[in-house]
Coordinates of C-alpha atoms in Angstrom, one line a residue:
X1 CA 111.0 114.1 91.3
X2 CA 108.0 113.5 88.7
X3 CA 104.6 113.7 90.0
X4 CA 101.2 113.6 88.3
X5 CA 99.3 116.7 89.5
X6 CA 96.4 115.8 88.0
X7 CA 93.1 115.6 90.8
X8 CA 93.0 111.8 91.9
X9 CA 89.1 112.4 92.6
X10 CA 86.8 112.3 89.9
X11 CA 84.8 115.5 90.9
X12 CA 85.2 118.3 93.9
X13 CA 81.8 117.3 94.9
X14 CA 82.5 113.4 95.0
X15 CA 86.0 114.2 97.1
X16 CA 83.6 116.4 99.8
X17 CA 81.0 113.9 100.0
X18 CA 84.2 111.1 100.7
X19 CA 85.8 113.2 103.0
X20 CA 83.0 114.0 105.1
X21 CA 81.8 110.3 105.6
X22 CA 85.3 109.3 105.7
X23 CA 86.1 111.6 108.9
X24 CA 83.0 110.5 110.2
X25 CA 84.5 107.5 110.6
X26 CA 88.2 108.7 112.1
X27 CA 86.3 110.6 114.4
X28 CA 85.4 108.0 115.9
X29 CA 88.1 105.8 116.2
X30 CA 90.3 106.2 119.3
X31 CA 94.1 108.6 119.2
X32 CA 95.0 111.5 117.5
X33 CA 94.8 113.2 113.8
X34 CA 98.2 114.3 112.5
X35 CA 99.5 116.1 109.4
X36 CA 102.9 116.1 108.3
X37 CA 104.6 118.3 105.8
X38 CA 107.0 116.5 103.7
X39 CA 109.1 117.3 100.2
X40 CA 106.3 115.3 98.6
X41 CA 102.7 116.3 100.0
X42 CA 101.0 116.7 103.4
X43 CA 100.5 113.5 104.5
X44 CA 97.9 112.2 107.3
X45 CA 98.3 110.1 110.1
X46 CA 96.3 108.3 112.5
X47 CA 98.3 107.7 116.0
X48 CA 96.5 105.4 118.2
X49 CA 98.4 104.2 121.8
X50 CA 100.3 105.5 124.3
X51 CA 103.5 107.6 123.2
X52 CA 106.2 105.1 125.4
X53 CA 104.9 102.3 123.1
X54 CA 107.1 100.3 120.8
X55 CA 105.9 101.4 117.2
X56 CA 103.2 99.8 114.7
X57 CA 103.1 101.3 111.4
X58 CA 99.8 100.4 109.3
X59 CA 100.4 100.8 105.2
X60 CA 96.6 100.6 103.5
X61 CA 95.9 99.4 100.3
X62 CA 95.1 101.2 97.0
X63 CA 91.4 102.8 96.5
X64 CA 91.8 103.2 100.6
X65 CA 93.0 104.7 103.6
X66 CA 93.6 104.1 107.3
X67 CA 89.9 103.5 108.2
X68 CA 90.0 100.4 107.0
X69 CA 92.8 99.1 110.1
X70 CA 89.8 99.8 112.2
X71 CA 90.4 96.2 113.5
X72 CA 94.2 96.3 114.1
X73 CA 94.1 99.8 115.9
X74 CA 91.6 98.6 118.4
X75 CA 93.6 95.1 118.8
X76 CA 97.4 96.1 118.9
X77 CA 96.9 99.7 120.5
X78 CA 96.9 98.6 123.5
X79 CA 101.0 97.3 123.2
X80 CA 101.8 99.4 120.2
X81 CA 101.7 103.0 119.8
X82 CA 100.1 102.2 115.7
X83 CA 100.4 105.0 113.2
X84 CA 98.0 104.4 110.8
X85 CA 99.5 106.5 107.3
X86 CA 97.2 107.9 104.4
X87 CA 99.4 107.5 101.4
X88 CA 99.9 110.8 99.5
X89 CA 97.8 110.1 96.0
X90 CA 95.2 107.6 97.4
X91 CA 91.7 107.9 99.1
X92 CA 92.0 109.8 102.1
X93 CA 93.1 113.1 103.9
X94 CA 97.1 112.8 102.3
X95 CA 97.3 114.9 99.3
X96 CA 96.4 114.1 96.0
X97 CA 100.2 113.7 94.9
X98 CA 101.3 110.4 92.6
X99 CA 104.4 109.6 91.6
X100 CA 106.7 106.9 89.3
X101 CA 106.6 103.7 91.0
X102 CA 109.8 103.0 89.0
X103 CA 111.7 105.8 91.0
X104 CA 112.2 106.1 94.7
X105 CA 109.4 108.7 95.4
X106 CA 107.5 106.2 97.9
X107 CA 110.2 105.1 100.0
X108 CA 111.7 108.6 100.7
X109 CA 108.3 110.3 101.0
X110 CA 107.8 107.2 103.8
X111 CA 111.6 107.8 105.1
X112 CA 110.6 111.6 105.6
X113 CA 107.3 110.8 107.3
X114 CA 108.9 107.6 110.1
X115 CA 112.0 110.3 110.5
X116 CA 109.4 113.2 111.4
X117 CA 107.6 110.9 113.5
X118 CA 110.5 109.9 115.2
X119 CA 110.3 106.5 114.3
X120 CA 113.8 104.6 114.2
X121 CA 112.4 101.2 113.9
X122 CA 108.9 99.5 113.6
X123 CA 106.6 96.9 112.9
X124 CA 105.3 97.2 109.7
X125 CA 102.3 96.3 108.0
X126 CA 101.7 96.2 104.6
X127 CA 98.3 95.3 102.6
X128 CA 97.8 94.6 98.7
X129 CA 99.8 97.8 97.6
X130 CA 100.2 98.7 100.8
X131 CA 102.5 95.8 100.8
X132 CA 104.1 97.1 98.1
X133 CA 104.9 100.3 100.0
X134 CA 106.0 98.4 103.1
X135 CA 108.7 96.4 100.7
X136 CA 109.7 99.4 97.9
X137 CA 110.6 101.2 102.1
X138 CA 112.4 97.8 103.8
X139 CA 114.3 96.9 100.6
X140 CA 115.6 100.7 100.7
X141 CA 115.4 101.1 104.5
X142 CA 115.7 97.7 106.2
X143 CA 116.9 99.3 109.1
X144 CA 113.5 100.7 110.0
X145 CA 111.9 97.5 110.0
X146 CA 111.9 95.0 113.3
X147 CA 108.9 92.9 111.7
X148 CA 107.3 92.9 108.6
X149 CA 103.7 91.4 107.9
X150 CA 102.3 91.1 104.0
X151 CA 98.7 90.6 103.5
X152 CA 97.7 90.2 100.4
X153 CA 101.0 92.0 98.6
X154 CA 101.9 93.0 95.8
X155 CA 105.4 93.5 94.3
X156 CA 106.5 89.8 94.9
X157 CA 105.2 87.9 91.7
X158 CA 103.6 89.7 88.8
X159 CA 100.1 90.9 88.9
X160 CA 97.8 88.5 87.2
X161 CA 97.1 89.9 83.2
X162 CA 93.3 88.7 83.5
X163 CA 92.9 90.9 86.4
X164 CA 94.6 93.8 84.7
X165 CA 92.3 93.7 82.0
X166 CA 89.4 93.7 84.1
X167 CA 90.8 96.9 86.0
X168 CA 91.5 98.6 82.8
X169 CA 87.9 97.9 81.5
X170 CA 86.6 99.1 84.8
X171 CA 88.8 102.0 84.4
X172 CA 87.5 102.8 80.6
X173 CA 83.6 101.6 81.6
X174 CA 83.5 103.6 84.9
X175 CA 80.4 102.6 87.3
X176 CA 78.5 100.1 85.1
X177 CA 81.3 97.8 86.2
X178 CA 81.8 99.1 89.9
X179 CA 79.9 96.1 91.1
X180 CA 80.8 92.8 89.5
X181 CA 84.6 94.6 90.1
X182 CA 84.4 94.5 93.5
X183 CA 82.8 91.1 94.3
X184 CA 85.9 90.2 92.2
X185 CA 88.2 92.1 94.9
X186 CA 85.8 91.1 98.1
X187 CA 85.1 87.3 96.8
X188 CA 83.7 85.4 99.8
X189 CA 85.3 87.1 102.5
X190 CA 83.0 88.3 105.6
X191 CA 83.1 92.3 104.9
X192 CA 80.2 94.3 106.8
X193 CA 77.6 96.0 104.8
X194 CA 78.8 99.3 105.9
X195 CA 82.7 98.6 105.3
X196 CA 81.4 97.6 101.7
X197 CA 79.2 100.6 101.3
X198 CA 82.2 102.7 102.0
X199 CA 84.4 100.5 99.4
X200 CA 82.1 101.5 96.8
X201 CA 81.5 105.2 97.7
X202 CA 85.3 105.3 97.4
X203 CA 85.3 103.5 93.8
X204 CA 82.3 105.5 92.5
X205 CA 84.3 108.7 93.8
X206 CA 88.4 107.9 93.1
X207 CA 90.7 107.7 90.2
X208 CA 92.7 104.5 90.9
X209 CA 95.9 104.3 90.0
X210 CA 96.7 102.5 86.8
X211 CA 100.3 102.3 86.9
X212 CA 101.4 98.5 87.0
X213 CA 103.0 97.7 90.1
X214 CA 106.7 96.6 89.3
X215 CA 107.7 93.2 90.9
X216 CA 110.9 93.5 93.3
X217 CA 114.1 91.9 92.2
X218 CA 115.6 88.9 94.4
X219 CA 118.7 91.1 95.3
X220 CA 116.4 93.4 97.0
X221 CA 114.0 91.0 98.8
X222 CA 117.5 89.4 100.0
X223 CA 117.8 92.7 101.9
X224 CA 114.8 91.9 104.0
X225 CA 116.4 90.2 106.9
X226 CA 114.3 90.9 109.7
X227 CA 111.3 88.4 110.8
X228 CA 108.7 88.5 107.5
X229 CA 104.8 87.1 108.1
X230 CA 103.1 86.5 104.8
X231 CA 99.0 85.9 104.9
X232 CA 97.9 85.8 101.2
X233 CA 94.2 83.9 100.4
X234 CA 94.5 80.6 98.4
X235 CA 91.3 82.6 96.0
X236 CA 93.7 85.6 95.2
X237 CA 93.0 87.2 91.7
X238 CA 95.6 89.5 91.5
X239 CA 98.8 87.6 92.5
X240 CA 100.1 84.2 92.5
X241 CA 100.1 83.5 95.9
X242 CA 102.3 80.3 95.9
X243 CA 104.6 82.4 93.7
X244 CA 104.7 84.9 96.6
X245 CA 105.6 82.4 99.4
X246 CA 108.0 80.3 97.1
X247 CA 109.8 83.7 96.5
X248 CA 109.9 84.7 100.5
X249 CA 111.1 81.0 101.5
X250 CA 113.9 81.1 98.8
X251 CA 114.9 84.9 99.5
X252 CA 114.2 85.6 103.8
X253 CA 115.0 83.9 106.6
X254 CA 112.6 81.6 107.6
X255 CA 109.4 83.4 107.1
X256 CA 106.2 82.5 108.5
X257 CA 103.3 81.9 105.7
X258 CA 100.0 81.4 106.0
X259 CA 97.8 80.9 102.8
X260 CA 94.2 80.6 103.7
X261 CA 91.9 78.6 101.9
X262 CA 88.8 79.9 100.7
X263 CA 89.8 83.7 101.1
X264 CA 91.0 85.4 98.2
X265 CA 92.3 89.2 98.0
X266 CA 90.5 91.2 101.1
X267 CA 91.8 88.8 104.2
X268 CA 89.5 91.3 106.7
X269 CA 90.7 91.2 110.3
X270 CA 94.5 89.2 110.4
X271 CA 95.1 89.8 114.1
X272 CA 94.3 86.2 115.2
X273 CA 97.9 85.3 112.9
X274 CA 99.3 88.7 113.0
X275 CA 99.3 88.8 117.3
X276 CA 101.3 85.2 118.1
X277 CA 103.6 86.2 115.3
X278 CA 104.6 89.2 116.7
X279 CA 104.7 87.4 120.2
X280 CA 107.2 84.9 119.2
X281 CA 110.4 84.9 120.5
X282 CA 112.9 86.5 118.6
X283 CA 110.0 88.3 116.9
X284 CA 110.4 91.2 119.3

């Protein structure tokens, strides 16, 4: 089990200053804080939702954390008990652990936190490389998954060389190029002031992993037989998002895709296409 020990902030007084705003913000969203000890780091949850609930499990994407479901916790707590996970090596309260995304760290680090949380079965919900986590766990542990939604994923076509060169020359440059990066990320998609204020406190703060994400093979996306939603934006610079859904139509069973025009990698609030999924019949 190789990790990279290495701090994932850039400086102890950049990871207080995050910290602190960033449980400003899960203070005061509705549930409870948990902390889990598993084989491979303490790892944070967000439970929002009554307890008898049927499960929702929220998977963030990379350079974030489970503030940024604000929107989903407040709109499917009400029939889901939603555990919203900060993955161990990114930008929240999980620790600061990475490990090979070659090997099979991430899934049994997730099997170790859904078994401690005495989850047998879920929907899941994946964005960017948080939809890479939610597939690198169902094509392992399909079992655990009723549903799965993909916004934005990656792991399903390769991601795009132009975009990372640009993340390698922001990586090398540092802030010069924090800002002209994320327009690239945001594009034209409706993101408040303050949700973008906090994107860029993350970025000016946070080592992003660098590690190319590896695409899944189609013997293990045949393993995903359970209902699969994709939402991907038409304006996507880091996948080919007609790549993706070509792959999930040849590969699932029947899945449900939505490519929206005039988005591109940050989607924002997906309930609207996310809810009547999850409300169709044999969906549940």
């Amino acid at each position: 089990m190789n990790h990279q020990t290495n701090k994932v902030f850039k400086t102890p007084e950049g990871k207080e200053k995050f910290l602190t705003y960033y449980n400003q913000i899960i203070n005061h969203l509705p549930g409870e804080s948990i902390y889990l000890d598993t084989t491979y780091g303490k790892t944070f949850v967000l439970a929002c939702g009554q307890p008898h609930l049927p499960p929702m499990v929220l998977l963030h994407g990379s350079c974030s954390n489970s503030a940024f479901w604000a929107a989903e916790i407040s709109r499917f707590s009400e029939k889901y008990r939603v555990y919203a996970i900060d993955t161990i090596g990114e930008a929240g309260n999980s620790e600061e652990n990475r490990y090979d995304v070659n090997d099979s760290a991430y899934s049994l680090w997730l099997k170790e936190v859904f078994d401690q949380l005495m989850i047998s079965h879920a929907v899941i919900i994946g964005n960017s490389f948080g939809g890479w986590m939610a597939l690198k766990f169902t094509t392992a542990f399909p079992e655990y998954a009723d549903k799965l939604v993909l916004i934005s994923p990656s792991g399903l076509s390769p991601i795009k060389p132009e975009f990372l060169s640009k993340s390698s020359e922001y990586v090398a440059q540092g802030s010069d190029e924090l800002e002209s990066f994320d327009d690239s990320i945001i594009g034209e998609s409706d993101i408040p002031d303050k949700a973008k204020e906090f994107i860029m406190l993350i970025l000016r703060n946070f080592n992003p992993m660098t590690d190319p994400l590896p695409a899944f093979s189609e013997e293990e996306i045949k393993k995903l037989r359970m209902p699969v939603l994709l939402i991907a934006g038409e304006q996507d610079v880091t996948i080919d998002v007609h790549q993706v859904a070509n792959r999930l139509t040849a590969l699932t069973l029947s899945p449900e895709i939505h490519i929206l025009s005039g988005y591109g990698h940050i989607i924002g609030d997906a309930g609207d296409i996310i809810a009547p999924f999850l409300e169709k019949e044999g969906n549940k």
